[in-house]
Amino acid sequence: MTAPTFDDGDAIIRVRNLRNSFGEQVVHDNLDLDVRRGEILGVVGGSGTGKSVLMRSIIGLQPPDHGEVHVFGEPVLGANDDQAFEIRRRWGVLFQGGALFSTLTVSENVQVPLKEFYPQLDQGLLDEIAAYKVVMTGLPPNAGPKYPAELSGGMKKRAGLARSLALDPELLFLDEPTAGLDPIGAAAFDELTRSLQQTLGLTVFLITHDLDTLYAICDRVAVLADKRVIAVGTIDELLALDHPWIQEYFNGPRGRAAVSSAERAAAKGA
Ligand SMILES: Nc1ncnc2c1ncn2[C@@H]1O[C@H](COP(=O)(O)OP(=O)(O)OP(=O)(O)O)[C@@H](O)[C@H]1O
């Protein structure tokens, strides 16, 4: 199997020798990963391989046993409060399930990070920025005053995305953003992610089980297995590797269906 290369000079995220464990359970060991500036990197792996734990380690919510994590060239681990504040300001996170505050409206949810990072902003400006982010994610303007319970699953994801974009981040973390959406809703969310990434020049770290998403919008894919990232590359590069999980994942019935669907979409667009 071709060894993945980890010497990218323009890495916006750089993880080295990461180890995470919970009691006896070692989730990551000797894990390395580079995410290039401007790419959408899909992160895949079997259930429980530690995709979410990896994301939490990168954003500083899961202190590892050891290892190094640099984001924007700055060390995330061991950063003091001021340094952590400055780094966090530059990324947005959409957690699995959206993680909206149920007692706040969509607009108020979007304002949470704005108030934390820019407490001097007056209410009028906060409302204006929130309204802009709501519309930017394809929600109707009247979604702003609604509570999460009043939204469909797809609208909740968009509201979560609007909140993750509140601070105009350079880097976006998305944890299974299309989980639970019907195929049309999922495809629309993929399209939104791609178009925002292109217009805003974002880098996207995207955890997904959705093969259609990988084919539709990911520039490269990182595969988690055996407690580490076993390969990173385009889908074609991964398909050339002789690893059983990769072959089964991409060449199994769902993988083949995703290829057909991507080919149909390409033919339609041509
Ligand atoms: N706070 C925690 N305490 C104990 N174990 C944890 C904790 N967080 C995660 N784990 C364990 O770490 C492993 C990896 O979890 P993680 O949520 O990262 O998996 P995943 O690859 O994202 O899975 P899925 O695709 O099912 O969402 C799992 O076995 C999980 O039970």
GROMACS .gro file of C-alpha atoms and ligand atoms in nm:
model
  301
    1MET     CA    1   0.000   0.000   0.000
    2THR     CA    2   0.125   0.348  -0.082
    3ALA     CA    3   0.220   0.533   0.232
    4PRO     CA    4   0.033   0.860   0.278
    5THR     CA    5   0.250   1.170   0.258
    6PHE     CA    6   0.242   1.415   0.545
    7ASP     CA    7   0.484   1.683   0.438
    8ASP     CA    8   0.247   1.941   0.301
    9GLY     CA    9   0.396   2.286   0.341
   10ASP     CA   10   0.061   2.467   0.320
   11ALA     CA   11  -0.121   2.273   0.590
   12ILE     CA   12  -0.385   2.473   0.776
   13ILE     CA   13  -0.422   2.181   1.019
   14ARG     CA   14  -0.123   1.969   1.112
   15VAL     CA   15  -0.160   1.673   1.349
   16ARG     CA   16   0.140   1.468   1.454
   17ASN     CA   17   0.177   1.153   1.660
   18LEU     CA   18  -0.162   1.195   1.823
   19ARG     CA   19  -0.274   0.947   2.085
   20ASN     CA   20  -0.617   0.945   2.245
   21SER     CA   21  -0.748   0.687   2.487
   22PHE     CA   22  -1.037   0.640   2.726
   23GLY     CA   23  -0.927   0.409   3.005
   24GLU     CA   24  -0.805   0.093   2.840
   25GLN     CA   25  -0.950   0.185   2.502
   26VAL     CA   26  -0.694   0.339   2.268
   27VAL     CA   27  -0.880   0.532   1.999
   28HIS     CA   28  -0.585   0.694   1.821
   29ASP     CA   29  -0.222   0.601   1.823
   30ASN     CA   30   0.051   0.766   1.624
   31LEU     CA   31  -0.203   0.952   1.412
   32ASP     CA   32  -0.074   1.207   1.158
   33LEU     CA   33  -0.282   1.430   0.933
   34ASP     CA   34  -0.239   1.742   0.723
   35VAL     CA   35  -0.533   1.943   0.593
   36ARG     CA   36  -0.442   2.176   0.307
   37ARG     CA   37  -0.558   2.532   0.295
   38GLY     CA   38  -0.863   2.574   0.071
   39GLU     CA   39  -0.959   2.209   0.039
   40ILE     CA   40  -1.264   2.015   0.146
   41LEU     CA   41  -1.120   1.714   0.324
   42GLY     CA   42  -1.363   1.429   0.383
   43VAL     CA   43  -1.288   1.220   0.692
   44VAL     CA   44  -1.422   0.865   0.680
   45GLY     CA   45  -1.386   0.548   0.882
   46GLY     CA   46  -1.598   0.281   1.042
   47SER     CA   47  -1.825   0.370   1.331
   48GLY     CA   48  -1.623   0.427   1.646
   49THR     CA   49  -1.289   0.474   1.468
   50GLY     CA   50  -1.256   0.813   1.632
   51LYS     CA   51  -1.355   1.070   1.371
   52SER     CA   52  -1.539   1.291   1.619
   53VAL     CA   53  -1.268   1.246   1.881
   54LEU     CA   54  -1.013   1.357   1.622
   55MET     CA   55  -1.216   1.668   1.545
   56ARG     CA   56  -1.252   1.742   1.916
   57SER     CA   57  -0.876   1.705   1.963
   58ILE     CA   58  -0.807   1.946   1.678
   59ILE     CA   59  -1.040   2.210   1.821
   60GLY     CA   60  -0.900   2.167   2.170
   61LEU     CA   61  -1.201   2.000   2.334
   62GLN     CA   62  -1.036   1.663   2.379
   63PRO     CA   63  -0.691   1.683   2.535
   64PRO     CA   64  -0.493   1.390   2.391
   65ASP     CA   65  -0.252   1.166   2.582
   66HIS     CA   66   0.018   1.312   2.364
   67GLY     CA   67   0.085   1.451   2.020
   68GLU     CA   68   0.095   1.785   1.844
   69VAL     CA   69  -0.186   1.979   1.683
   70HIS     CA   70  -0.119   2.300   1.492
   71VAL     CA   71  -0.395   2.504   1.333
   72PHE     CA   72  -0.307   2.816   1.130
   73GLY     CA   73   0.052   2.733   1.227
   74GLU     CA   74  -0.030   2.786   1.596
   75PRO     CA   75  -0.016   2.512   1.859
   76VAL     CA   76  -0.363   2.429   1.986
   77LEU     CA   77  -0.246   2.213   2.274
   78GLY     CA   78  -0.101   2.409   2.560
   79ALA     CA   79  -0.222   2.741   2.419
   80ASN     CA   80  -0.304   2.992   2.691
   81ASP     CA   81  -0.654   3.144   2.713
   82ASP     CA   82  -0.568   3.445   2.496
   83GLN     CA   83  -0.402   3.232   2.228
   84ALA     CA   84  -0.691   2.983   2.230
   85PHE     CA   85  -0.939   3.271   2.196
   86GLU     CA   86  -0.753   3.407   1.893
   87ILE     CA   87  -0.742   3.064   1.723
   88ARG     CA   88  -1.107   2.981   1.798
   89ARG     CA   89  -1.215   3.310   1.644
   90ARG     CA   90  -1.085   3.186   1.309
   91TRP     CA   91  -1.282   2.861   1.286
   92GLY     CA   92  -1.647   2.754   1.291
   93VAL     CA   93  -1.785   2.422   1.405
   94LEU     CA   94  -2.105   2.240   1.315
   95PHE     CA   95  -2.140   1.959   1.566
   96GLN     CA   96  -2.326   1.637   1.494
   97GLY     CA   97  -2.697   1.708   1.521
   98GLY     CA   98  -2.650   2.084   1.494
   99ALA     CA   99  -2.629   2.143   1.870
  100LEU     CA  100  -2.856   2.447   1.857
  101PHE     CA  101  -2.970   2.599   2.186
  102SER     CA  102  -3.336   2.500   2.198
  103THR     CA  103  -3.441   2.799   2.410
  104LEU     CA  104  -3.292   3.050   2.166
  105THR     CA  105  -3.426   3.150   1.826
  106VAL     CA  106  -3.221   3.085   1.512
  107SER     CA  107  -3.108   3.448   1.510
  108GLU     CA  108  -3.011   3.431   1.879
  109ASN     CA  109  -2.822   3.107   1.817
  110VAL     CA  110  -2.619   3.276   1.545
  111GLN     CA  111  -2.548   3.565   1.780
  112VAL     CA  112  -2.400   3.343   2.053
  113PRO     CA  113  -2.046   3.334   1.908
  114LEU     CA  114  -2.072   3.698   1.800
  115LYS     CA  115  -2.150   3.807   2.156
  116GLU     CA  116  -1.871   3.590   2.296
  117PHE     CA  117  -1.603   3.717   2.061
  118TYR     CA  118  -1.728   4.073   1.996
  119PRO     CA  119  -1.911   4.181   2.314
  120GLN     CA  120  -1.895   4.544   2.203
  121LEU     CA  121  -2.133   4.493   1.908
  122ASP     CA  122  -2.471   4.662   1.957
  123GLN     CA  123  -2.796   4.469   1.923
  124GLY     CA  124  -2.888   4.627   1.590
  125LEU     CA  125  -2.563   4.512   1.431
  126LEU     CA  126  -2.593   4.165   1.588
  127ASP     CA  127  -2.943   4.129   1.439
  128GLU     CA  128  -2.817   4.245   1.101
  129ILE     CA  129  -2.521   4.004   1.092
  130ALA     CA  130  -2.743   3.716   1.207
  131ALA     CA  131  -3.002   3.794   0.938
  132TYR     CA  132  -2.727   3.794   0.675
  133LYS     CA  133  -2.590   3.456   0.791
  134VAL     CA  134  -2.940   3.306   0.795
  135VAL     CA  135  -3.004   3.404   0.435
  136MET     CA  136  -2.654   3.301   0.332
  137THR     CA  137  -2.726   2.942   0.431
  138GLY     CA  138  -3.041   2.930   0.220
  139LEU     CA  139  -3.291   2.974   0.501
  140PRO     CA  140  -3.584   3.209   0.442
  141PRO     CA  141  -3.546   3.542   0.625
  142ASN     CA  142  -3.845   3.456   0.846
  143ALA     CA  143  -3.648   3.163   0.993
  144GLY     CA  144  -3.455   3.405   1.218
  145PRO     CA  145  -3.722   3.446   1.487
  146LYS     CA  146  -3.811   3.075   1.489
  147TYR     CA  147  -3.707   2.828   1.758
  148PRO     CA  148  -3.521   2.507   1.659
  149ALA     CA  149  -3.829   2.296   1.740
  150GLU     CA  150  -4.016   2.483   1.468
  151LEU     CA  151  -3.763   2.386   1.198
  152SER     CA  152  -3.731   2.079   0.974
  153GLY     CA  153  -3.419   1.864   1.003
  154GLY     CA  154  -3.264   2.029   0.697
  155MET     CA  155  -3.341   2.378   0.826
  156LYS     CA  156  -3.181   2.294   1.162
  157LYS     CA  157  -2.862   2.192   0.982
  158ARG     CA  158  -2.864   2.520   0.793
  159ALA     CA  159  -2.923   2.713   1.114
  160GLY     CA  160  -2.627   2.530   1.271
  161LEU     CA  161  -2.422   2.617   0.965
  162ALA     CA  162  -2.527   2.982   0.991
  163ARG     CA  163  -2.403   2.986   1.351
  164SER     CA  164  -2.074   2.821   1.252
  165LEU     CA  165  -2.025   3.096   0.992
  166ALA     CA  166  -2.106   3.377   1.235
  167LEU     CA  167  -1.745   3.485   1.282
  168ASP     CA  168  -1.649   3.467   0.911
  169PRO     CA  169  -1.420   3.169   0.973
  170GLU     CA  170  -1.135   3.057   0.750
  171LEU     CA  171  -1.182   2.698   0.857
  172LEU     CA  172  -1.503   2.503   0.901
  173PHE     CA  173  -1.548   2.175   1.089
  174LEU     CA  174  -1.858   1.979   0.991
  175ASP     CA  175  -1.944   1.659   1.178
  176GLU     CA  176  -2.180   1.446   0.969
  177PRO     CA  177  -2.377   1.742   0.835
  178THR     CA  178  -2.601   1.538   0.606
  179ALA     CA  179  -2.684   1.262   0.856
  180GLY     CA  180  -3.060   1.222   0.884
  181LEU     CA  181  -3.138   1.425   0.571
  182ASP     CA  182  -3.323   1.275   0.276
  183PRO     CA  183  -3.110   1.239  -0.042
  184ILE     CA  184  -3.243   1.560  -0.197
  185GLY     CA  185  -3.188   1.758   0.124
  186ALA     CA  186  -2.841   1.604   0.160
  187ALA     CA  187  -2.748   1.692  -0.200
  188ALA     CA  188  -2.870   2.048  -0.146
  189PHE     CA  189  -2.661   2.077   0.171
  190ASP     CA  190  -2.356   1.944  -0.017
  191GLU     CA  191  -2.409   2.204  -0.287
  192LEU     CA  192  -2.438   2.476  -0.024
  193THR     CA  193  -2.116   2.361   0.144
  194ARG     CA  194  -1.929   2.364  -0.187
  195SER     CA  195  -2.060   2.701  -0.290
  196LEU     CA  196  -1.981   2.861   0.048
  197GLN     CA  197  -1.636   2.704   0.046
  198GLN     CA  198  -1.568   2.851  -0.298
  199THR     CA  199  -1.715   3.195  -0.238
  200LEU     CA  200  -1.568   3.241   0.108
  201GLY     CA  201  -1.239   3.062   0.039
  202LEU     CA  202  -1.297   2.822   0.327
  203THR     CA  203  -1.108   2.512   0.423
  204VAL     CA  204  -1.350   2.239   0.531
  205PHE     CA  205  -1.284   1.940   0.761
  206LEU     CA  206  -1.585   1.723   0.689
  207ILE     CA  207  -1.667   1.404   0.878
  208THR     CA  208  -1.914   1.199   0.683
  209HIS     CA  209  -2.051   0.852   0.617
  210ASP     CA  210  -2.219   0.983   0.305
  211LEU     CA  211  -2.049   0.846  -0.007
  212ASP     CA  212  -2.247   1.083  -0.227
  213THR     CA  213  -2.097   1.375  -0.033
  214LEU     CA  214  -1.746   1.239  -0.082
  215TYR     CA  215  -1.790   1.209  -0.456
  216ALA     CA  216  -1.979   1.535  -0.494
  217ILE     CA  217  -1.768   1.783  -0.301
  218CYS     CA  218  -1.453   1.645  -0.135
  219ASP     CA  219  -1.117   1.732  -0.284
  220ARG     CA  220  -0.943   1.462  -0.081
  221VAL     CA  221  -1.049   1.198   0.166
  222ALA     CA  222  -0.871   1.083   0.483
  223VAL     CA  223  -0.940   0.728   0.599
  224LEU     CA  224  -0.932   0.641   0.969
  225ALA     CA  225  -0.864   0.278   1.055
  226ASP     CA  226  -0.631   0.088   1.285
  227LYS     CA  227  -0.625   0.390   1.523
  228ARG     CA  228  -0.468   0.625   1.271
  229VAL     CA  229  -0.509   0.788   0.932
  230ILE     CA  230  -0.411   0.504   0.700
  231ALA     CA  231  -0.441   0.703   0.377
  232VAL     CA  232  -0.522   1.049   0.241
  233GLY     CA  233  -0.589   1.128  -0.122
  234THR     CA  234  -0.842   1.173  -0.395
  235ILE     CA  235  -1.094   0.892  -0.426
  236ASP     CA  236  -0.909   0.763  -0.733
  237GLU     CA  237  -0.585   0.755  -0.536
  238LEU     CA  238  -0.755   0.570  -0.251
  239LEU     CA  239  -0.911   0.320  -0.489
  240ALA     CA  240  -0.564   0.231  -0.610
  241LEU     CA  241  -0.473   0.116  -0.258
  242ASP     CA  242  -0.502  -0.245  -0.164
  243HIS     CA  243  -0.664  -0.200   0.177
  244PRO     CA  244  -0.967  -0.419   0.254
  245TRP     CA  245  -1.171  -0.151   0.433
  246ILE     CA  246  -1.106   0.105   0.156
  247GLN     CA  247  -1.193  -0.143  -0.118
  248GLU     CA  248  -1.508  -0.255   0.056
  249TYR     CA  249  -1.614   0.100   0.135
  250PHE     CA  250  -1.566   0.250  -0.210
  251ASN     CA  251  -1.624  -0.062  -0.421
  252GLY     CA  252  -1.916  -0.206  -0.223
  253PRO     CA  253  -2.274  -0.165  -0.350
  254ARG     CA  254  -2.317   0.178  -0.187
  255GLY     CA  255  -1.985   0.298  -0.324
  256ARG     CA  256  -2.079   0.190  -0.675
  257ALA     CA  257  -2.419   0.357  -0.643
  258ALA     CA  258  -2.246   0.680  -0.539
  259VAL     CA  259  -2.020   0.662  -0.846
  260SER     CA  260  -2.322   0.619  -1.075
  261SER     CA  261  -2.496   0.908  -0.907
  262ALA     CA  262  -2.185   1.129  -0.938
  263GLU     CA  263  -2.151   1.033  -1.306
  264ARG     CA  264  -2.516   1.116  -1.372
  265ALA     CA  265  -2.474   1.454  -1.199
  266ALA     CA  266  -2.160   1.525  -1.407
  267ALA     CA  267  -2.338   1.430  -1.729
  268LYS     CA  268  -2.629   1.659  -1.639
  269GLY     CA  269  -2.391   1.945  -1.568
  270ALA     CA  270  -2.193   1.894  -1.891
  271LIG     N1  271  -1.593   1.110   2.627
  271LIG     C1  272  -1.572   0.980   2.599
  271LIG     N2  273  -1.554   0.891   2.698
  271LIG     C2  274  -1.529   0.761   2.671
  271LIG     N3  275  -1.522   0.711   2.547
  271LIG     C3  276  -1.541   0.795   2.444
  271LIG     C4  277  -1.567   0.934   2.465
  271LIG     N4  278  -1.579   0.994   2.344
  271LIG     C5  279  -1.563   0.897   2.252
  271LIG     N5  280  -1.541   0.778   2.312
  271LIG     C6  281  -1.516   0.651   2.243
  271LIG     O1  282  -1.419   0.673   2.144
  271LIG     C7  283  -1.447   0.596   2.026
  271LIG     C8  284  -1.450   0.687   1.907
  271LIG     O2  285  -1.565   0.772   1.917
  271LIG     P1  286  -1.605   0.873   1.802
  271LIG     O3  287  -1.732   0.938   1.844
  271LIG     O4  288  -1.491   0.962   1.771
  271LIG     O5  289  -1.629   0.776   1.680
  271LIG     P2  290  -1.672   0.811   1.532
  271LIG     O6  291  -1.570   0.756   1.440
  271LIG     O7  292  -1.701   0.957   1.520
  271LIG     O8  293  -1.806   0.723   1.524
  271LIG     P3  294  -1.943   0.744   1.444
  271LIG     O9  295  -1.910   0.731   1.299
  271LIG    O10  296  -2.026   0.631   1.492
  271LIG    O11  297  -1.998   0.880   1.481
  271LIG     C9  298  -1.580   0.525   2.054
  271LIG    O12  299  -1.554   0.393   2.094
  271LIG    C10  300  -1.640   0.604   2.168
  271LIG    O13  301  -1.721   0.523   2.249
   0.00000   0.00000   0.00000
